[in-house]
PDB file of C-alpha atoms in Angstrom:
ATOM      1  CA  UNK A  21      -3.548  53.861  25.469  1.00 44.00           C
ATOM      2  CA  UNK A  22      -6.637  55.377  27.454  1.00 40.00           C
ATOM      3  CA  UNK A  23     -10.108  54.100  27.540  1.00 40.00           C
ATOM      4  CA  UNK A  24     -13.265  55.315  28.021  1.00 38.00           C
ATOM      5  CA  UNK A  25     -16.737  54.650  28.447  1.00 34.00           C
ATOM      6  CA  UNK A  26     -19.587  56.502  26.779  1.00 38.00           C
ATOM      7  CA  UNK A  27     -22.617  56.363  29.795  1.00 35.00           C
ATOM      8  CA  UNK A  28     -22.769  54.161  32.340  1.00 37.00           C
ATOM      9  CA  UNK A  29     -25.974  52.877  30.648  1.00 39.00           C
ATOM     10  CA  UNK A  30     -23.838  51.837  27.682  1.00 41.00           C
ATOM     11  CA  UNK A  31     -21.084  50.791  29.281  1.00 39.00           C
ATOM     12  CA  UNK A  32     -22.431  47.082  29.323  1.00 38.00           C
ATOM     13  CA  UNK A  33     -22.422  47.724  25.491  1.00 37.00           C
ATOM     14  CA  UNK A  34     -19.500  49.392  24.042  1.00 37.00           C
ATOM     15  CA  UNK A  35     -15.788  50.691  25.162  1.00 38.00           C
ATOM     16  CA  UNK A  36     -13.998  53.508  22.944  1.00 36.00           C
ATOM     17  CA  UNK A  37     -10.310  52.436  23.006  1.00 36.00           C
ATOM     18  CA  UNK A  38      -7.920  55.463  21.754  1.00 34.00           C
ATOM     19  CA  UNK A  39      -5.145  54.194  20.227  1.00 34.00           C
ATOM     20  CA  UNK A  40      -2.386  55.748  18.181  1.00 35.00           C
ATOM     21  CA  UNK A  41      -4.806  58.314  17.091  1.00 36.00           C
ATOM     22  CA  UNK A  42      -7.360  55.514  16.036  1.00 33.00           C
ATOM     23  CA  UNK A  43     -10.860  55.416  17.882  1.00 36.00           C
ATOM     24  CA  UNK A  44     -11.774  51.622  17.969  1.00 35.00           C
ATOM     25  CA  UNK A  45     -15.388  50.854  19.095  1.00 34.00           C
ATOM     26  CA  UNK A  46     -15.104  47.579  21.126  1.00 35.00           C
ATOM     27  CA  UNK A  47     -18.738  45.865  20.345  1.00 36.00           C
ATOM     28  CA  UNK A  48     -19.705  43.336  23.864  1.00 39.00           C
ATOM     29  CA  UNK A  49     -22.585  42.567  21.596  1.00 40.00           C
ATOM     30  CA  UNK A  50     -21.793  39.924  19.296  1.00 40.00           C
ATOM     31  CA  UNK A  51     -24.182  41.093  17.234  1.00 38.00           C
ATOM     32  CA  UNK A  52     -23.263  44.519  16.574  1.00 36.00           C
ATOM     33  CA  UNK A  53     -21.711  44.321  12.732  1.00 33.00           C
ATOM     34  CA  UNK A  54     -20.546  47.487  12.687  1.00 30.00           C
ATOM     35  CA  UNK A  55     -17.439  47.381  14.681  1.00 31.00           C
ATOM     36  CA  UNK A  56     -15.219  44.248  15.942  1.00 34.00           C
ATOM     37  CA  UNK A  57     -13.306  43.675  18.834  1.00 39.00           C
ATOM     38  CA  UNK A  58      -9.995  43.467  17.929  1.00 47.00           C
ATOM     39  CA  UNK A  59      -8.521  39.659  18.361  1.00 52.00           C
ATOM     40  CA  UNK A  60      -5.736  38.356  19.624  1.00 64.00           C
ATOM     41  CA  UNK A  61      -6.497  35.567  17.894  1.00 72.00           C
ATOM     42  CA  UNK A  62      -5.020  35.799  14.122  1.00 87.00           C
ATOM     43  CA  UNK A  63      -7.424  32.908  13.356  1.00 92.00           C
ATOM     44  CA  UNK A  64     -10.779  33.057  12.556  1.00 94.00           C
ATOM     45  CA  UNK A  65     -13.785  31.167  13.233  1.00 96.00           C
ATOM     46  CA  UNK A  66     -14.061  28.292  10.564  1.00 97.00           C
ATOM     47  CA  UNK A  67     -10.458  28.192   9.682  1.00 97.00           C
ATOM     48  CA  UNK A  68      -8.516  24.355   9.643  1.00 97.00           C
ATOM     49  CA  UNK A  69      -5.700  24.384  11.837  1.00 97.00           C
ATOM     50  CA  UNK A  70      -3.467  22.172  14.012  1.00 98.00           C
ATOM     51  CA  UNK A  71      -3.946  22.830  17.586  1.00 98.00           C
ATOM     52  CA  UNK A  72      -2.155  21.096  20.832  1.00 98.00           C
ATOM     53  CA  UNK A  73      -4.383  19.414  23.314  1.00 97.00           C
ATOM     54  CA  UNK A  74      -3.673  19.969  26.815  1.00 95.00           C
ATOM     55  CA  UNK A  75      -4.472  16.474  27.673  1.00 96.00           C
ATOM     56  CA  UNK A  76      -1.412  14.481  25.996  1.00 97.00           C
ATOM     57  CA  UNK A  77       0.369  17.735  24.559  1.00 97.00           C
ATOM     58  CA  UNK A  78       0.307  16.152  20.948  1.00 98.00           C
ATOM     59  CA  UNK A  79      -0.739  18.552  18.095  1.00 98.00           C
ATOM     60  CA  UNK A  80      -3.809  17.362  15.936  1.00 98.00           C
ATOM     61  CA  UNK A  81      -5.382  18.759  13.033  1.00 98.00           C
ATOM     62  CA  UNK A  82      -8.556  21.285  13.963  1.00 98.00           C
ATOM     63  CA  UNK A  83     -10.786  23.598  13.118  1.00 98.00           C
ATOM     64  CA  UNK A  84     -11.856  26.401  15.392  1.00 97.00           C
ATOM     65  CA  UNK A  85     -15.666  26.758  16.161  1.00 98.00           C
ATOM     66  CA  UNK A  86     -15.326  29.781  18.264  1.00 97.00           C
ATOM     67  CA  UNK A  87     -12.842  32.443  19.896  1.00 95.00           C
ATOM     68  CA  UNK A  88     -13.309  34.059  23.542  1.00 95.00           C
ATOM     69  CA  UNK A  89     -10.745  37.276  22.900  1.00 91.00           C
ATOM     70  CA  UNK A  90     -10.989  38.171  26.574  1.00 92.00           C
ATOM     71  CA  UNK A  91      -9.909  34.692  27.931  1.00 94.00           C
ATOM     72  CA  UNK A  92      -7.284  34.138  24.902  1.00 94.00           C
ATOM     73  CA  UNK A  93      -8.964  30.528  24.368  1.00 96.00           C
ATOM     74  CA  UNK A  94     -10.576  28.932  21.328  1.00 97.00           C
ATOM     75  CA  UNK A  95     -12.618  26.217  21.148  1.00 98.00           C
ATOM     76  CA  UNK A  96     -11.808  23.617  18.639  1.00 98.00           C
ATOM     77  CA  UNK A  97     -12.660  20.276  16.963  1.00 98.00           C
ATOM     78  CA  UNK A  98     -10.336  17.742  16.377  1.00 98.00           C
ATOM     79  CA  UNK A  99     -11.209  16.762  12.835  1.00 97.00           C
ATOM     80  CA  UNK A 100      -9.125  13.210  12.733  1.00 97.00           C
ATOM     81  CA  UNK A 101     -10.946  11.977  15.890  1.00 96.00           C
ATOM     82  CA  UNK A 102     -14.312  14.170  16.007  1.00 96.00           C
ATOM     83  CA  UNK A 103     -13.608  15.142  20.099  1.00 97.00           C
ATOM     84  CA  UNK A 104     -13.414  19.259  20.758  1.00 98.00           C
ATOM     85  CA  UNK A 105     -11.836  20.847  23.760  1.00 98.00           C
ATOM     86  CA  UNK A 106     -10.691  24.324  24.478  1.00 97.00           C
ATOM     87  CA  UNK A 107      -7.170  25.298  24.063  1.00 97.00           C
ATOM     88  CA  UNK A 108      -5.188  28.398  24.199  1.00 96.00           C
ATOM     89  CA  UNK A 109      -4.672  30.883  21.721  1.00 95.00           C
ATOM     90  CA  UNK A 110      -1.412  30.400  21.475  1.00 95.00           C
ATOM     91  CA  UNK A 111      -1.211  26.722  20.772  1.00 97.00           C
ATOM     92  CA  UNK A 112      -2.785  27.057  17.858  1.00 97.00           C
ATOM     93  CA  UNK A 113      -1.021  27.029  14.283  1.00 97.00           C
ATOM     94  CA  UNK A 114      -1.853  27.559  10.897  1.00 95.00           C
ATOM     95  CA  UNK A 115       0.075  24.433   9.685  1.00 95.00           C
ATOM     96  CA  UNK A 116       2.371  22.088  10.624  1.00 95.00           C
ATOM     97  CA  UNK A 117       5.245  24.210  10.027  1.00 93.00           C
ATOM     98  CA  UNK A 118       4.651  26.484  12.311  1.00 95.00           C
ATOM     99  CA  UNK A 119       4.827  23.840  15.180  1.00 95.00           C
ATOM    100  CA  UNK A 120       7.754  24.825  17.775  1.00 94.00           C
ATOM    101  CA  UNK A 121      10.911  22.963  16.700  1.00 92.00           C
ATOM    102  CA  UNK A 122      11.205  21.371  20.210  1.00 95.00           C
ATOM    103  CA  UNK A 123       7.563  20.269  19.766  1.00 95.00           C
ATOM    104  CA  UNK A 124       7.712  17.865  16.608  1.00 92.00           C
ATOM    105  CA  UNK A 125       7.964  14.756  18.313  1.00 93.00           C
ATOM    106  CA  UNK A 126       4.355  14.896  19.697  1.00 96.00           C
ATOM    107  CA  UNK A 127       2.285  15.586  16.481  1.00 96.00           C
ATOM    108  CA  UNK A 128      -0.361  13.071  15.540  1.00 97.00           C
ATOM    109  CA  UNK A 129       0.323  10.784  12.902  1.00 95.00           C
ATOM    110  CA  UNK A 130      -2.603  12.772  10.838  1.00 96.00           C
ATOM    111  CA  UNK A 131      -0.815  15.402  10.644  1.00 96.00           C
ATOM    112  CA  UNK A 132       1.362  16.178   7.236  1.00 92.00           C
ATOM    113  CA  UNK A 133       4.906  17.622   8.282  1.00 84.00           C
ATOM    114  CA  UNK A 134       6.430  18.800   5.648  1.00 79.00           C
ATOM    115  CA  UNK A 135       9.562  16.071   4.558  1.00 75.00           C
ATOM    116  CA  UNK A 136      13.125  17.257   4.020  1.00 69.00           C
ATOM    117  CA  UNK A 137      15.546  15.231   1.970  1.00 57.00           C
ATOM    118  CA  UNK A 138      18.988  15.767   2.826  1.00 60.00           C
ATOM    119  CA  UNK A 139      21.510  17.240   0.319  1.00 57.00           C
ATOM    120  CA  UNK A 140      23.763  15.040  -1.361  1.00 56.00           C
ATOM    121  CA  UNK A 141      27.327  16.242  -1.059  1.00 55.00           C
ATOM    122  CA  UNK A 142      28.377  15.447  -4.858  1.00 52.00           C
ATOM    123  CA  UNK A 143      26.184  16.331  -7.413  1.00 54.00           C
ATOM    124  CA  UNK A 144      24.052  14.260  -9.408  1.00 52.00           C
ATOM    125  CA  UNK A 145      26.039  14.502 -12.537  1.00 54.00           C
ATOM    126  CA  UNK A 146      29.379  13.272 -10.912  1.00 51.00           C
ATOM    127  CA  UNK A 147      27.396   9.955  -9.723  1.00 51.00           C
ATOM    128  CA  UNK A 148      28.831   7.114 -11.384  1.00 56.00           C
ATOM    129  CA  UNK A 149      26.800   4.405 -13.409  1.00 59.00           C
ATOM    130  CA  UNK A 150      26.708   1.117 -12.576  1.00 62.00           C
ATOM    131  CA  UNK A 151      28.373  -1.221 -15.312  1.00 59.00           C
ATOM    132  CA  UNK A 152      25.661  -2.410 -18.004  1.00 62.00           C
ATOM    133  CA  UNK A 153      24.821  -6.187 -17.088  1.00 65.00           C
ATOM    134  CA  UNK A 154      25.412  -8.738 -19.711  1.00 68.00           C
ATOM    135  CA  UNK A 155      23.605 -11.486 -20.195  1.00 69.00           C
ATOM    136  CA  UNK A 156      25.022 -15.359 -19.392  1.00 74.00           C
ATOM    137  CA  UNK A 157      25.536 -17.120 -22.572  1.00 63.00           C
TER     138      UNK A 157
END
């Protein structure tokens, strides 16, 4: 991958990135609609989530209010408890099943893990029915 600049007036602006025969404009202007940094982020601005907070390292529900691609941080609000903070990109999930496996014990009671019921070994058919009660008499 090679980059470069266009001017050294614009290179406070923009940054041409070559990359597998793609030219991708790199906009430092938020503003600039045309092109979009590309994110390494695959959330988006607005989007509910479930994030972990570096405080306590329990995962809350979210939603992101912004992104900083460069620093690989968003900054979120915790929607059960109103309080925002910024966390790292990559403690950030779309839902609750994509929480690490060695990280389910420390998710807020807010947020809706999915529930697995255990297989019965016999199937339903083969249970046997209770005898009908009669009554005393």
């Amino acid at each position: 991958m090679s980059a470069t600049k266009s001017s050294p007036s614009d290179a406070a602006q923009n940054q041409v990135v070559q990359k597998n025969e793609t030219e991708v404009t790199i906009s430092k202007n938020s503003s600039d609609a045309k092109t979009r940094s590309p994110s390494c982020c695959p959330h988006t601005v607005g989007e509910t989530v479930v994030a972990r907070w570096s405080e306590d390292k329990v995962w809350y529900n979210a939603v992101i209010d912004s992104i900083d691609d460069a620093s690989s941080q968003a900054h979120v609000t915790f929607i059960d408890y109103g309080n925002s903070a910024t966390v790292s990109v990559n403690k950030i999930v779309a839902t609750a099943n994509d929480i690490p496996a060695d990280e389910l014990e420390m998710v807020d009671e807010c947020v809706q893990l999915p529930i697995c019921l255990p297989l019965t070994s016999a199937p339903l058919a083969s249970i046997k029915e209770e005898d009908p009660v009669l009554p005393l008499g």
